[in-house]
mmCIF file of C-alpha atoms in Angstrom:
data_model
loop_
_atom_site.group_PDB
_atom_site.id
_atom_site.type_symbol
_atom_site.label_atom_id
_atom_site.label_comp_id
_atom_site.label_asym_id
_atom_site.label_seq_id
_atom_site.Cartn_x
_atom_site.Cartn_y
_atom_site.Cartn_z
ATOM 1 C CA UNK A 1 -7.793 -13.077 7.404
ATOM 2 C CA UNK A 2 -10.863 -13.910 5.882
ATOM 3 C CA UNK A 3 -11.866 -16.676 8.683
ATOM 4 C CA UNK A 4 -11.611 -14.091 11.463
ATOM 5 C CA UNK A 5 -14.066 -11.282 8.981
ATOM 6 C CA UNK A 6 -16.668 -14.104 8.831
ATOM 7 C CA UNK A 7 -16.818 -15.357 12.057
ATOM 8 C CA UNK A 8 -17.548 -12.268 12.978
ATOM 9 C CA UNK A 9 -19.546 -11.598 10.039
ATOM 10 C CA UNK A 10 -22.046 -14.339 11.732
ATOM 11 C CA UNK A 11 -22.268 -12.379 14.436
ATOM 12 C CA UNK A 12 -23.376 -9.208 13.801
ATOM 13 C CA UNK A 13 -25.947 -11.038 11.289
ATOM 14 C CA UNK A 14 -27.214 -12.950 14.465
ATOM 15 C CA UNK A 15 -27.431 -9.799 16.498
ATOM 16 C CA UNK A 16 -29.132 -7.735 13.276
ATOM 17 C CA UNK A 17 -26.604 -5.062 12.735
ATOM 18 C CA UNK A 18 -27.060 -4.942 9.555
ATOM 19 C CA UNK A 19 -25.308 -1.902 8.532
ATOM 20 C CA UNK A 20 -22.182 -2.968 10.263
ATOM 21 C CA UNK A 21 -22.398 -6.279 8.143
ATOM 22 C CA UNK A 22 -22.993 -4.677 5.267
ATOM 23 C CA UNK A 23 -19.643 -2.459 5.924
ATOM 24 C CA UNK A 24 -17.537 -6.002 7.125
ATOM 25 C CA UNK A 25 -18.703 -7.608 3.128
ATOM 26 C CA UNK A 26 -17.034 -4.688 1.885
ATOM 27 C CA UNK A 27 -14.544 -5.096 3.469
ATOM 28 C CA UNK A 28 -14.166 -8.957 2.591
ATOM 29 C CA UNK A 29 -14.637 -7.621 -0.921
ATOM 30 C CA UNK A 30 -12.254 -5.749 -1.281
ATOM 31 C CA UNK A 31 -9.125 -8.126 0.165
ATOM 32 C CA UNK A 32 -9.978 -10.678 -2.151
ATOM 33 C CA UNK A 33 -10.378 -8.464 -5.064
ATOM 34 C CA UNK A 34 -6.966 -9.551 -5.857
ATOM 35 C CA UNK A 35 -7.291 -13.377 -5.912
ATOM 36 C CA UNK A 36 -10.283 -13.335 -7.626
ATOM 37 C CA UNK A 37 -9.692 -10.865 -10.371
ATOM 38 C CA UNK A 38 -5.683 -11.866 -9.909
ATOM 39 C CA UNK A 39 -6.415 -14.135 -12.901
ATOM 40 C CA UNK A 40 -8.189 -11.095 -15.430
ATOM 41 C CA UNK A 41 -5.518 -9.300 -14.568
ATOM 42 C CA UNK A 42 -2.878 -8.457 -17.746
ATOM 43 C CA UNK A 43 0.162 -8.832 -15.531
ATOM 44 C CA UNK A 44 0.650 -11.684 -12.888
ATOM 45 C CA UNK A 45 1.375 -9.730 -8.719
ATOM 46 C CA UNK A 46 3.737 -12.223 -6.930
ATOM 47 C CA UNK A 47 2.130 -13.537 -3.841
ATOM 48 C CA UNK A 48 4.664 -11.396 -1.705
ATOM 49 C CA UNK A 49 2.460 -8.020 -3.709
ATOM 50 C CA UNK A 50 -1.019 -9.384 -2.316
ATOM 51 C CA UNK A 51 -0.487 -10.576 0.551
ATOM 52 C CA UNK A 52 1.096 -7.146 2.099
ATOM 53 C CA UNK A 53 -2.080 -5.152 0.458
ATOM 54 C CA UNK A 54 -4.502 -7.787 1.749
ATOM 55 C CA UNK A 55 -2.805 -7.187 5.362
ATOM 56 C CA UNK A 56 -2.182 -3.358 4.908
ATOM 57 C CA UNK A 57 -6.169 -3.476 3.961
ATOM 58 C CA UNK A 58 -7.514 -5.634 6.701
ATOM 59 C CA UNK A 59 -4.956 -3.632 9.332
ATOM 60 C CA UNK A 60 -6.875 0.155 7.987
ATOM 61 C CA UNK A 61 -10.482 -0.775 7.563
ATOM 62 C CA UNK A 62 -11.009 -3.939 9.498
ATOM 63 C CA UNK A 63 -8.877 -3.222 12.203
ATOM 64 C CA UNK A 64 -8.620 0.609 12.030
ATOM 65 C CA UNK A 65 -12.556 1.331 10.805
ATOM 66 C CA UNK A 66 -14.389 -1.384 11.821
ATOM 67 C CA UNK A 67 -13.415 -2.365 15.311
ATOM 68 C CA UNK A 68 -11.939 1.322 16.445
ATOM 69 C CA UNK A 69 -8.004 0.826 16.352
ATOM 70 C CA UNK A 70 -7.339 4.674 15.206
ATOM 71 C CA UNK A 71 -9.285 5.719 18.352
ATOM 72 C CA UNK A 72 -7.285 2.738 20.499
ATOM 73 C CA UNK A 73 -3.764 3.108 19.702
ATOM 74 C CA UNK A 74 -2.872 6.571 18.307
ATOM 75 C CA UNK A 75 0.233 4.597 16.278
ATOM 76 C CA UNK A 76 -1.378 2.973 14.235
ATOM 77 C CA UNK A 77 -2.406 5.252 11.919
ATOM 78 C CA UNK A 78 1.227 6.364 11.397
ATOM 79 C CA UNK A 79 2.174 2.708 11.019
ATOM 80 C CA UNK A 80 -0.124 2.815 8.369
ATOM 81 C CA UNK A 81 0.910 5.592 6.282
ATOM 82 C CA UNK A 82 4.421 4.269 7.651
ATOM 83 C CA UNK A 83 4.087 1.370 5.952
ATOM 84 C CA UNK A 84 2.112 2.920 2.600
ATOM 85 C CA UNK A 85 5.275 4.839 1.491
ATOM 86 C CA UNK A 86 6.769 1.652 1.090
ATOM 87 C CA UNK A 87 4.425 0.215 -0.815
ATOM 88 C CA UNK A 88 3.266 2.861 -2.654
ATOM 89 C CA UNK A 89 7.241 3.494 -3.593
ATOM 90 C CA UNK A 90 7.468 -0.075 -4.325
ATOM 91 C CA UNK A 91 5.166 0.107 -6.825
ATOM 92 C CA UNK A 92 6.735 2.852 -7.912
ATOM 93 C CA UNK A 93 10.067 1.301 -8.216
ATOM 94 C CA UNK A 94 8.489 -1.946 -10.211
ATOM 95 C CA UNK A 95 6.452 0.451 -12.600
ATOM 96 C CA UNK A 96 9.408 2.525 -13.259
ATOM 97 C CA UNK A 97 11.461 -1.120 -13.182
ATOM 98 C CA UNK A 98 9.108 -2.459 -15.657
ATOM 99 C CA UNK A 99 9.486 0.170 -18.606
ATOM 100 C CA UNK A 100 13.276 0.608 -18.302
ATOM 101 C CA UNK A 101 13.273 -2.984 -19.358
ATOM 102 C CA UNK A 102 9.910 -3.921 -21.670
ATOM 103 C CA UNK A 103 10.833 -4.570 -24.841
ATOM 104 C CA UNK A 104 8.124 -2.637 -26.458
ATOM 105 C CA UNK A 105 10.439 0.492 -25.324
ATOM 106 C CA UNK A 106 14.652 1.878 -25.551
ATOM 107 C CA UNK A 107 15.696 3.678 -23.257
ATOM 108 C CA UNK A 108 17.911 2.952 -20.299
ATOM 109 C CA UNK A 109 17.491 4.942 -16.858
ATOM 110 C CA UNK A 110 20.148 5.367 -14.171
ATOM 111 C CA UNK A 111 19.711 4.069 -11.024
ATOM 112 C CA UNK A 112 19.230 7.274 -9.656
ATOM 113 C CA UNK A 113 15.978 8.500 -11.961
ATOM 114 C CA UNK A 114 14.182 5.311 -11.237
ATOM 115 C CA UNK A 115 14.636 5.908 -7.161
ATOM 116 C CA UNK A 116 13.702 9.707 -7.741
ATOM 117 C CA UNK A 117 10.487 8.662 -9.393
ATOM 118 C CA UNK A 118 9.618 5.890 -7.084
ATOM 119 C CA UNK A 119 10.417 8.802 -4.069
ATOM 120 C CA UNK A 120 7.948 11.439 -5.635
ATOM 121 C CA UNK A 121 4.813 8.252 -7.004
ATOM 122 C CA UNK A 122 4.888 7.259 -3.370
ATOM 123 C CA UNK A 123 4.254 10.314 -1.528
ATOM 124 C CA UNK A 124 1.985 11.651 -4.396
ATOM 125 C CA UNK A 125 -0.159 8.593 -3.596
ATOM 126 C CA UNK A 126 -0.215 10.197 -0.033
ATOM 127 C CA UNK A 127 -0.853 13.295 -0.895
ATOM 128 C CA UNK A 128 -3.790 12.617 -2.800
ATOM 129 C CA UNK A 129 -5.065 9.905 0.085
ATOM 130 C CA UNK A 130 -4.708 12.983 2.086
ATOM 131 C CA UNK A 131 -6.805 15.062 -0.569
ATOM 132 C CA UNK A 132 -9.502 12.731 -0.541
ATOM 133 C CA UNK A 133 -9.775 12.690 3.485
ATOM 134 C CA UNK A 134 -9.939 15.728 3.271
ATOM 135 C CA UNK A 135 -13.204 15.592 0.654
ATOM 136 C CA UNK A 136 -14.704 12.693 2.565
ATOM 137 C CA UNK A 137 -14.871 14.605 5.358
ATOM 138 C CA UNK A 138 -15.784 17.960 3.620
ATOM 139 C CA UNK A 139 -18.168 15.715 1.430
ATOM 140 C CA UNK A 140 -19.810 13.531 3.184
ATOM 141 C CA UNK A 141 -18.954 13.741 7.384
ATOM 142 C CA UNK A 142 -16.949 11.659 8.320
ATOM 143 C CA UNK A 143 -13.618 11.479 10.247
ATOM 144 C CA UNK A 144 -11.254 10.318 8.703
ATOM 145 C CA UNK A 145 -8.648 13.609 9.259
ATOM 146 C CA UNK A 146 -8.268 12.880 13.135
ATOM 147 C CA UNK A 147 -7.535 14.880 16.316
ATOM 148 C CA UNK A 148 -4.269 13.716 17.122
ATOM 149 C CA UNK A 149 -1.960 15.174 19.763
ATOM 150 C CA UNK A 150 -4.501 17.749 21.491
ATOM 151 C CA UNK A 151 -5.061 19.151 17.852
ATOM 152 C CA UNK A 152 -9.108 18.869 17.146
ATOM 153 C CA UNK A 153 -8.759 20.121 13.520
ATOM 154 C CA UNK A 154 -6.737 17.277 11.824
ATOM 155 C CA UNK A 155 -4.082 19.157 10.105
ATOM 156 C CA UNK A 156 -1.136 17.604 12.880
ATOM 157 C CA UNK A 157 -2.591 14.340 11.579
ATOM 158 C CA UNK A 158 -2.456 15.057 8.143
ATOM 159 C CA UNK A 159 1.153 16.191 7.890
ATOM 160 C CA UNK A 160 1.799 12.626 10.392
ATOM 161 C CA UNK A 161 0.481 11.061 7.528
ATOM 162 C CA UNK A 162 2.397 12.940 4.709
ATOM 163 C CA UNK A 163 5.673 13.284 7.007
ATOM 164 C CA UNK A 164 5.929 9.168 7.899
ATOM 165 C CA UNK A 165 4.478 8.403 3.738
ATOM 166 C CA UNK A 166 7.879 11.046 2.749
ATOM 167 C CA UNK A 167 9.950 9.035 4.999
ATOM 168 C CA UNK A 168 8.679 5.356 3.868
ATOM 169 C CA UNK A 169 9.805 6.558 0.585
ATOM 170 C CA UNK A 170 12.835 7.723 1.204
ATOM 171 C CA UNK A 171 13.833 4.393 2.445
ATOM 172 C CA UNK A 172 12.264 2.407 0.184
ATOM 173 C CA UNK A 173 13.496 4.369 -2.556
ATOM 174 C CA UNK A 174 17.477 4.627 -0.423
ATOM 175 C CA UNK A 175 17.315 0.237 -1.117
ATOM 176 C CA UNK A 176 15.614 0.582 -4.637
ATOM 177 C CA UNK A 177 19.060 2.681 -5.327
ATOM 178 C CA UNK A 178 21.597 0.459 -4.170
ATOM 179 C CA UNK A 179 19.986 -2.397 -5.649
ATOM 180 C CA UNK A 180 20.971 -0.611 -9.246
ATOM 181 C CA UNK A 181 23.769 0.929 -8.352
ATOM 182 C CA UNK A 182 25.650 -1.536 -6.203
ATOM 183 C CA UNK A 183 23.855 -4.459 -7.795
ATOM 184 C CA UNK A 184 23.612 -5.982 -4.096
ATOM 185 C CA UNK A 185 21.649 -8.634 -2.709
ATOM 186 C CA UNK A 186 17.587 -7.018 -0.858
ATOM 187 C CA UNK A 187 14.379 -8.002 -1.016
ATOM 188 C CA UNK A 188 13.660 -5.539 -3.732
ATOM 189 C CA UNK A 189 15.468 -7.797 -5.510
ATOM 190 C CA UNK A 190 13.888 -10.669 -4.993
ATOM 191 C CA UNK A 191 10.307 -9.643 -5.612
ATOM 192 C CA UNK A 192 11.216 -7.466 -8.803
ATOM 193 C CA UNK A 193 12.830 -11.150 -10.012
ATOM 194 C CA UNK A 194 9.923 -13.255 -9.021
ATOM 195 C CA UNK A 195 7.615 -10.024 -10.936
ATOM 196 C CA UNK A 196 9.764 -10.317 -14.568
ATOM 197 C CA UNK A 197 9.759 -14.583 -14.113
ATOM 198 C CA UNK A 198 5.913 -14.651 -13.850
ATOM 199 C CA UNK A 199 5.424 -11.674 -16.260
ATOM 200 C CA UNK A 200 8.940 -12.953 -19.247
ATOM 201 C CA UNK A 201 7.118 -11.257 -22.157
ATOM 202 C CA UNK A 202 7.494 -7.508 -20.405
ATOM 203 C CA UNK A 203 11.127 -7.596 -20.417
ATOM 204 C CA UNK A 204 13.759 -8.009 -23.453
ATOM 205 C CA UNK A 205 15.310 -11.575 -23.288
ATOM 206 C CA UNK A 206 18.609 -10.046 -21.832
#
């Protein structure tokens, strides 16, 4: 990803497209942040999480905004918001799982509550993002709430974003609940185990 963006940056600089170059440099900085700041964070982030986060930012900013994939493909925004619901659900699940198993906190939450928290965390994150989009459009004159399905107001776009965010949150919450309730194999379990292995000081010996 970085090599593709570096090549495009060179072409933009040669073509003296300064504003586009600045925008692309900002995107490159965002996608490089996990690798650059990883050692300074209080927790060690597994590579799977970093890869998903970088891929999402690459698809949303570089392809979506920089190459106008949102306008070229009507389903691009829906796919990304569904993915964001999944990612935020994973973060919410992992967050409450850390609290559940932390050395310093003596508490134990049932699988149903953990799944509910992950769901609420993902939906809340999606709602905050839609508020941010509305604020940017109103205050900065951007076009983040784009026309969708013959609705120029952006309302349909916002509602579909929230719907697919919720769908992604439901899917990941159900996976998390099933993993904790039945102790059945799942990718959430695998990723959680990797997180525990890289951050043993956060968890009880048990």
